[in-house]
CSV table of C-alpha atoms in Angstrom, one decimal:
chain,number,residue,atom,x,y,z
A,1,MET,CA,-0.2,-0.2,-0.3
A,2,LEU,CA,2.8,2.6,0.7
A,3,PRO,CA,4.1,2.5,-2.6
A,4,TRP,CA,0.9,3.3,-4.1
A,5,ALA,CA,0.4,5.8,-1.4
A,6,ARG,CA,3.9,7.6,-2.4
A,7,ARG,CA,3.0,7.7,-6.3
A,8,THR,CA,-0.4,9.4,-5.6
A,9,ILE,CA,0.6,12.0,-3.1
A,10,VAL,CA,4.0,13.0,-4.3
A,11,GLU,CA,4.0,12.3,-8.2
A,12,GLU,CA,0.3,12.4,-9.2
A,13,GLU,CA,-1.0,14.8,-6.9
A,14,GLN,CA,1.9,16.8,-5.7
A,15,TRP,CA,0.3,17.6,-2.6
A,16,LEU,CA,4.0,16.8,-0.7
A,17,SER,CA,7.5,16.8,-1.7
A,18,SER,CA,9.2,13.5,-1.9
A,19,GLU,CA,11.5,14.8,0.9
A,20,GLU,CA,8.3,15.8,3.2
A,21,PHE,CA,6.9,12.3,2.2
A,22,SER,CA,10.0,10.4,3.7
A,23,ALA,CA,10.0,12.5,6.6
A,24,MET,CA,6.6,11.5,7.5
A,25,LEU,CA,6.9,8.2,6.6
A,26,GLY,CA,10.0,7.5,8.8
A,27,ILE,CA,7.9,9.3,11.9
A,28,CYS,CA,4.9,7.0,11.2
A,29,GLN,CA,7.4,3.9,11.2
A,30,ILE,CA,8.7,5.0,14.5
A,31,VAL,CA,5.4,5.6,16.5
A,32,PRO,CA,3.4,2.7,17.1
A,33,GLY,CA,0.2,1.3,15.6
A,34,PRO,CA,-0.8,0.9,12.0
A,35,ASN,CA,1.8,2.7,9.9
A,36,VAL,CA,-0.9,3.4,7.1
A,37,THR,CA,-3.5,5.1,9.5
A,38,ASN,CA,-0.6,7.0,10.9
A,39,LEU,CA,0.7,8.1,7.9
A,40,ALA,CA,-3.0,9.2,6.9
A,41,VAL,CA,-3.4,11.0,10.2
A,42,CYS,CA,0.2,12.9,9.3
A,43,VAL,CA,-0.8,13.6,5.5
A,44,GLY,CA,-4.5,14.7,6.5
A,45,SER,CA,-3.3,17.1,9.7
A,46,ARG,CA,-0.7,18.8,7.2
A,47,PHE,CA,-3.4,20.3,5.2
A,48,CYS,CA,-6.5,20.5,7.3
A,49,GLY,CA,-5.6,19.9,11.0
A,50,VAL,CA,-8.0,17.7,12.8
A,51,THR,CA,-10.6,17.5,10.2
A,52,GLY,CA,-8.2,16.5,7.3
A,53,ALA,CA,-6.7,13.5,9.5
A,54,ILE,CA,-10.2,12.3,10.4
A,55,ALA,CA,-11.2,12.6,6.8
A,56,ALA,CA,-7.8,10.8,5.3
A,57,VAL,CA,-8.2,7.9,8.1
A,58,LEU,CA,-11.9,7.4,7.2
A,59,GLY,CA,-11.2,7.3,3.5
A,60,LEU,CA,-8.5,5.2,3.4
A,61,SER,CA,-10.3,2.6,6.1
A,62,LEU,CA,-14.0,2.9,5.0
A,63,GLY,CA,-13.6,1.2,1.4
A,64,PRO,CA,-11.6,-2.0,2.9
A,65,ILE,CA,-13.4,-2.6,5.9
A,66,CYS,CA,-16.6,-2.9,3.8
A,67,ILE,CA,-14.9,-5.4,1.4
A,68,VAL,CA,-13.5,-7.4,4.2
A,69,ILE,CA,-16.9,-7.6,5.6
A,70,LEU,CA,-18.2,-9.0,2.5
A,71,LEU,CA,-15.6,-11.4,2.4
A,72,ALA,CA,-16.3,-12.4,5.9
A,73,LEU,CA,-20.0,-12.8,4.8
A,74,LEU,CA,-18.7,-15.3,1.9
A,75,TYR,CA,-16.4,-16.8,4.3
A,76,ASN,CA,-19.4,-17.8,6.7
A,77,HIS,CA,-21.3,-19.4,3.8
A,78,PHE,CA,-18.3,-21.4,2.4
A,79,ARG,CA,-16.2,-22.1,5.2
A,80,ASP,CA,-16.6,-25.7,5.1
A,81,LEU,CA,-15.8,-26.6,1.7
A,82,GLU,CA,-12.4,-28.5,1.4
A,83,SER,CA,-11.4,-26.5,-1.4
A,84,VAL,CA,-12.0,-22.9,0.7
A,85,ARG,CA,-10.1,-24.6,3.5
A,86,GLY,CA,-7.2,-25.3,1.2
A,87,ILE,CA,-7.4,-22.0,-0.1
A,88,LEU,CA,-7.0,-20.1,3.4
A,89,ARG,CA,-4.3,-22.4,4.4
A,90,GLY,CA,-2.1,-21.6,1.4
A,91,ILE,CA,-3.0,-17.9,1.6
A,92,SER,CA,-2.0,-18.0,5.6
A,93,ALA,CA,1.2,-19.5,4.8
A,94,VAL,CA,2.1,-17.0,2.1
A,95,GLY,CA,1.0,-14.3,4.6
A,96,VAL,CA,3.4,-15.5,7.4
A,97,GLY,CA,6.0,-15.4,4.7
A,98,LEU,CA,5.2,-11.8,3.6
A,99,ILE,CA,5.3,-10.5,7.4
A,100,ALA,CA,8.6,-12.3,7.7
A,101,SER,CA,10.2,-10.9,4.4
A,102,THR,CA,9.4,-7.3,5.9
A,103,GLY,CA,11.2,-8.1,8.7
A,104,PHE,CA,14.1,-9.4,6.5
A,105,LYS,CA,14.3,-6.4,4.0
A,106,MET,CA,14.7,-4.0,7.3
A,107,LEU,CA,17.3,-6.3,8.8
A,108,LYS,CA,19.1,-5.9,5.8
A,109,ASP,CA,19.9,-2.2,6.2
A,110,GLU,CA,21.1,-3.2,9.9
A,111,PHE,CA,24.2,-5.1,8.5
A,112,HIS,CA,25.9,-1.8,8.1
A,113,TYR,CA,26.1,-1.9,11.9
A,114,PRO,CA,26.0,-5.2,13.2
A,115,PRO,CA,25.7,-4.5,17.0
A,116,SER,CA,22.3,-3.5,16.6
A,117,LEU,CA,21.4,-7.1,15.4
A,118,LEU,CA,21.7,-7.7,19.4
A,119,VAL,CA,18.2,-5.6,19.7
A,120,VAL,CA,16.7,-7.8,17.2
A,121,VAL,CA,17.9,-10.9,19.1
A,122,VAL,CA,17.0,-9.5,22.5
A,123,VAL,CA,13.4,-8.8,21.2
A,124,MET,CA,13.1,-12.2,19.6
A,125,ILE,CA,14.1,-14.1,22.6
A,126,ALA,CA,12.0,-12.0,25.1
A,127,ALA,CA,9.2,-12.3,22.8
A,128,SER,CA,9.5,-15.9,21.3
A,129,PHE,CA,11.3,-17.8,23.7
A,130,PHE,CA,10.1,-16.0,27.2
A,131,HIS,CA,6.7,-15.4,25.8
A,132,LEU,CA,6.6,-11.8,27.4
A,133,GLY,CA,4.0,-9.2,26.7
A,134,LEU,CA,4.6,-6.9,24.0
A,135,GLY,CA,4.5,-4.3,26.6
A,136,TRP,CA,7.5,-5.6,28.7
A,137,VAL,CA,9.6,-6.7,25.4
A,138,VAL,CA,9.4,-3.2,24.6
A,139,LEU,CA,9.9,-1.8,28.3
A,140,ILE,CA,13.2,-4.2,28.2
A,141,ALA,CA,14.4,-3.7,24.7
A,142,SER,CA,14.4,0.1,24.3
A,143,PRO,CA,17.0,0.8,26.6
A,144,VAL,CA,19.4,-1.3,24.6
A,145,ALA,CA,17.8,-0.3,21.1
A,146,LEU,CA,18.6,3.8,22.3
A,147,PHE,CA,21.7,2.9,23.5
A,148,LEU,CA,23.2,1.0,20.3
A,149,ALA,CA,21.2,3.6,18.0
A,150,TRP,CA,23.3,6.2,19.9
A,151,HIS,CA,26.7,4.7,19.1
A,152,LYS,CA,25.5,3.9,15.5
A,153,ALA,CA,24.6,7.7,15.2
A,154,LYS,CA,27.8,9.0,16.8
A,155,ARG,CA,29.9,7.1,14.1
B,1,MET,CA,-22.2,-5.6,24.9
B,2,PRO,CA,-19.5,-5.9,27.9
B,3,THR,CA,-17.2,-8.2,25.5
B,4,LEU,CA,-17.4,-5.5,23.1
B,5,ILE,CA,-16.3,-2.7,25.5
B,6,ALA,CA,-13.5,-5.4,26.8
B,7,LEU,CA,-12.5,-5.5,23.1
B,8,PHE,CA,-12.3,-2.1,22.5
B,9,LEU,CA,-10.3,-1.3,25.7
B,10,LYS,CA,-7.8,-4.2,25.1
B,11,PHE,CA,-7.3,-3.2,21.1
B,12,SER,CA,-6.9,0.6,22.2
B,13,ALA,CA,-4.1,-0.4,25.0
B,14,PHE,CA,-2.4,-2.7,22.1
B,15,SER,CA,-2.3,0.2,19.7
B,16,LEU,CA,0.1,2.0,21.8
B,17,ILE,CA,2.4,-0.6,22.2
B,18,ALA,CA,2.3,-1.9,18.5
B,19,PHE,CA,6.0,-1.1,17.3
B,20,GLY,CA,6.3,-2.4,13.9
B,21,GLY,CA,2.6,-2.0,13.1
B,22,VAL,CA,-0.4,-4.4,13.6
B,23,ASN,CA,1.9,-7.4,11.9
B,24,ALA,CA,4.2,-7.2,14.7
B,25,LEU,CA,0.8,-7.3,17.1
B,26,LEU,CA,-0.6,-10.3,15.5
B,27,PRO,CA,0.5,-12.9,18.5
B,28,VAL,CA,-0.7,-11.0,21.0
B,29,LEU,CA,-4.0,-10.6,19.6
B,30,LEU,CA,-3.8,-14.5,19.0
B,31,GLU,CA,-2.8,-14.9,22.6
B,32,LEU,CA,-6.0,-12.5,23.9
B,33,THR,CA,-8.7,-13.5,21.7
B,34,VAL,CA,-7.9,-17.2,21.3
B,35,TYR,CA,-6.3,-18.4,24.5
B,36,GLN,CA,-7.2,-16.1,27.2
B,37,GLU,CA,-10.8,-14.7,26.2
B,38,HIS,CA,-11.7,-17.6,24.1
B,39,TRP,CA,-13.5,-15.1,21.6
B,40,LEU,CA,-12.8,-17.3,18.8
B,41,ASP,CA,-11.0,-20.5,17.9
B,42,LEU,CA,-7.4,-21.0,16.4
B,43,GLN,CA,-8.8,-22.3,13.0
B,44,THR,CA,-11.2,-19.1,12.9
B,45,PHE,CA,-8.6,-16.9,13.5
B,46,SER,CA,-6.0,-18.3,11.1
B,47,ASP,CA,-8.8,-17.9,8.4
B,48,TYR,CA,-9.3,-14.4,9.0
B,49,PHE,CA,-5.7,-13.9,9.1
B,50,ALA,CA,-5.8,-15.1,5.3
B,51,ILE,CA,-8.6,-13.3,4.5
B,52,ALA,CA,-6.9,-10.0,5.9
B,53,GLN,CA,-4.1,-10.9,3.9
B,54,ALA,CA,-5.7,-11.5,0.7
B,55,ALA,CA,-8.3,-8.2,0.9
B,56,PRO,CA,-7.1,-4.8,-0.5
B,57,GLY,CA,-6.2,-2.3,2.3
B,58,PRO,CA,-4.4,-1.4,5.3
B,59,ASN,CA,-2.9,-4.8,7.0
B,60,PHE,CA,-5.1,-4.4,10.2
B,61,MET,CA,-8.1,-6.0,8.8
B,62,THR,CA,-7.5,-9.3,11.2
B,63,VAL,CA,-8.5,-7.0,13.8
B,64,THR,CA,-11.6,-5.8,11.9
B,65,LEU,CA,-12.6,-9.4,11.2
B,66,ILE,CA,-12.2,-10.5,14.9
B,67,GLY,CA,-14.8,-7.5,15.7
B,68,TRP,CA,-16.9,-8.6,13.1
B,69,HIS,CA,-17.1,-12.2,14.6
B,70,MET,CA,-17.9,-10.7,18.1
B,71,SER,CA,-20.5,-8.0,17.0
B,72,GLY,CA,-21.2,-8.1,13.5
B,73,VAL,CA,-20.8,-4.6,11.7
B,74,LEU,CA,-20.7,-2.8,14.9
B,75,GLY,CA,-18.1,-5.0,16.1
B,76,ALA,CA,-15.9,-4.4,13.0
B,77,PHE,CA,-16.0,-0.7,13.2
B,78,VAL,CA,-15.5,-1.0,17.1
B,79,ALA,CA,-12.4,-3.3,16.7
B,80,THR,CA,-10.9,-1.1,14.2
B,81,PHE,CA,-11.0,2.1,15.4
B,82,ALA,CA,-9.7,0.9,18.6
B,83,ILE,CA,-6.7,0.0,17.0
B,84,ILE,CA,-6.4,3.5,15.3
B,85,TRP,CA,-7.5,6.0,17.5
B,86,PRO,CA,-4.7,6.0,20.2
B,87,ALA,CA,-1.8,5.8,17.8
B,88,GLY,CA,-3.5,8.1,15.5
B,89,ILE,CA,-3.7,11.0,18.3
B,90,LEU,CA,0.1,10.4,19.7
B,91,VAL,CA,1.5,10.5,16.1
B,92,PHE,CA,-0.6,14.0,15.6
B,93,PHE,CA,1.4,15.3,18.3
B,94,LEU,CA,4.4,13.8,17.8
B,95,GLN,CA,4.9,14.6,14.1
B,96,ARG,CA,5.1,18.3,14.7
B,97,PHE,CA,7.5,17.6,17.6
B,98,ILE,CA,9.6,15.3,15.6
B,99,LEU,CA,9.7,17.4,12.5
B,100,LYS,CA,10.7,20.5,14.3
B,101,MET,CA,13.6,18.4,16.3
B,102,GLN,CA,16.6,20.5,15.3
B,103,ASP,CA,19.3,18.0,16.6
B,104,PRO,CA,19.8,15.5,13.6
B,105,MET,CA,21.7,13.5,16.4
B,106,LYS,CA,18.4,13.0,18.5
B,107,LYS,CA,16.5,12.5,15.2
B,108,LYS,CA,18.8,9.6,13.9
B,109,VAL,CA,18.8,7.7,17.3
B,110,VAL,CA,15.1,7.7,17.6
B,111,GLN,CA,14.7,6.5,14.0
B,112,TYR,CA,17.4,3.7,14.6
B,113,ALA,CA,16.0,2.5,17.9
B,114,ALA,CA,12.7,2.2,16.8
B,115,ALA,CA,13.9,0.3,13.2
B,116,THR,CA,15.6,-2.4,15.5
B,117,LEU,CA,12.7,-2.8,17.7
B,118,ALA,CA,10.5,-3.3,14.9
B,119,ILE,CA,12.6,-5.7,12.8
B,120,GLY,CA,12.7,-7.9,16.3
B,121,LEU,CA,8.9,-7.4,16.8
B,122,VAL,CA,8.0,-8.4,13.2
B,123,LEU,CA,10.4,-11.4,12.8
B,124,SER,CA,9.3,-12.9,16.2
B,125,SER,CA,5.6,-12.3,15.1
B,126,ALA,CA,6.1,-14.2,11.9
B,127,LEU,CA,7.8,-16.8,13.7
B,128,GLU,CA,4.9,-17.2,16.3
B,129,ILE,CA,2.3,-17.1,13.9
B,130,ALA,CA,3.7,-19.6,11.6
B,131,LEU,CA,4.2,-22.0,14.6
B,132,GLN,CA,0.3,-21.6,15.2
B,133,ILE,CA,-1.1,-21.7,12.0
B,134,ASN,CA,1.3,-23.4,9.5
B,135,HIS,CA,0.1,-26.9,9.6
B,136,GLY,CA,3.0,-29.6,8.0
B,137,LEU,CA,6.1,-29.2,6.2
B,138,MET,CA,4.4,-27.9,3.0
B,139,ALA,CA,3.4,-25.0,5.0
B,140,TYR,CA,6.5,-24.1,5.9
B,141,LEU,CA,8.0,-24.8,2.7
B,142,LEU,CA,5.5,-22.2,1.3
B,143,SER,CA,6.4,-19.7,3.8
B,144,GLY,CA,9.9,-20.0,2.9
B,145,LEU,CA,9.5,-19.9,-0.8
B,146,THR,CA,7.5,-16.6,-0.1
B,147,ILE,CA,10.5,-15.2,1.8
B,148,ALA,CA,12.8,-16.1,-1.0
B,149,ILE,CA,10.4,-14.4,-3.8
B,150,VAL,CA,10.1,-11.4,-2.2
B,151,LEU,CA,13.8,-10.8,-1.2
B,152,LEU,CA,14.8,-11.8,-4.4
B,153,THR,CA,12.6,-10.5,-7.3
B,154,ARG,CA,10.4,-7.8,-7.6
B,155,TRP,CA,7.1,-9.8,-8.0
B,156,HIS,CA,3.9,-8.0,-6.4
B,157,PRO,CA,2.7,-10.1,-3.5
B,158,LEU,CA,-0.6,-10.3,-4.9
B,159,TYR,CA,1.0,-12.7,-7.1
B,160,LEU,CA,2.2,-14.7,-4.2
B,161,ILE,CA,-1.2,-14.9,-2.4
B,162,ALA,CA,-2.5,-16.1,-5.6
B,163,LEU,CA,-0.1,-18.7,-5.7
B,164,GLY,CA,-0.8,-19.7,-2.4
B,165,ALA,CA,-4.6,-19.9,-2.8
B,166,LEU,CA,-3.8,-22.0,-6.1
B,167,LEU,CA,-1.5,-24.5,-4.2
B,168,GLY,CA,-4.2,-24.6,-1.4
B,169,ALA,CA,-7.0,-25.3,-3.7
B,170,CYS,CA,-5.2,-28.4,-5.2
B,171,GLY,CA,-4.9,-29.8,-1.6
B,172,LEU,CA,-1.1,-29.4,-1.5
B,173,ILE,CA,-1.1,-27.3,1.8
């Protein structure tokens, strides 16, 4: 969705310059929550304040919500068909792979400063091995993350 | 109705710790909705996950579908709103603050730190979700193949979703 957002906002409509868009995207990836609606808040409020933010979020999510509800209705009808079960199993296996690959793509950039991989390891151990709650994981890992980020930025 | 309020409060809290977006949040969502509250079973959760992946739009649709499962259209909107609003308000106030941040060093530190946190959370999320919803070797192979294709080619993810659907329809997964 993000490449498409960049094309519309920067290239076609020219609402924002490319630098401005990248800066906003950077912020939206720092803060928690759904990246896409966070971006909508940034872009919307840049032009019309609170109203713009609300309009952007609604515009972005209403259509997809309706579509997904329609899909859910279909699912309720056909969920017991063997072929539908198979299709959903196939898609969820791909979906897991897609999520992992977003992580791996971002991981590639971190190899320029290998110590920061430590944060990734700490997070993974805390979350996947010790099964700590997400709040705890963030709390434990952020001091390490900030310390290493400070070292990386200092270079 | 009380469950809908519980869902609203929990999802609102999740919104503020979802570094790395909703994808990083999936294991926590699964733990809460399937194992703690028993709002839905694991099979339904993984089906909703699949539908959300295949549907167009933002990647938080699993949340929407969980809400739908609990209270229909109202539930769908309540759940979606819950996951959006806290982070939305946070970013509304933070963006000015960060854009005006004069010290480039501070900016970089925050950015690098958030990126590494997000990577860890997204990767462990993928791992945990895989352990829960991938059944059998073929499913893991398909997940692995997906990772390889995304990293090595410029295929659009929709083709991969279609490939998964096709293999699944043939009974291979």
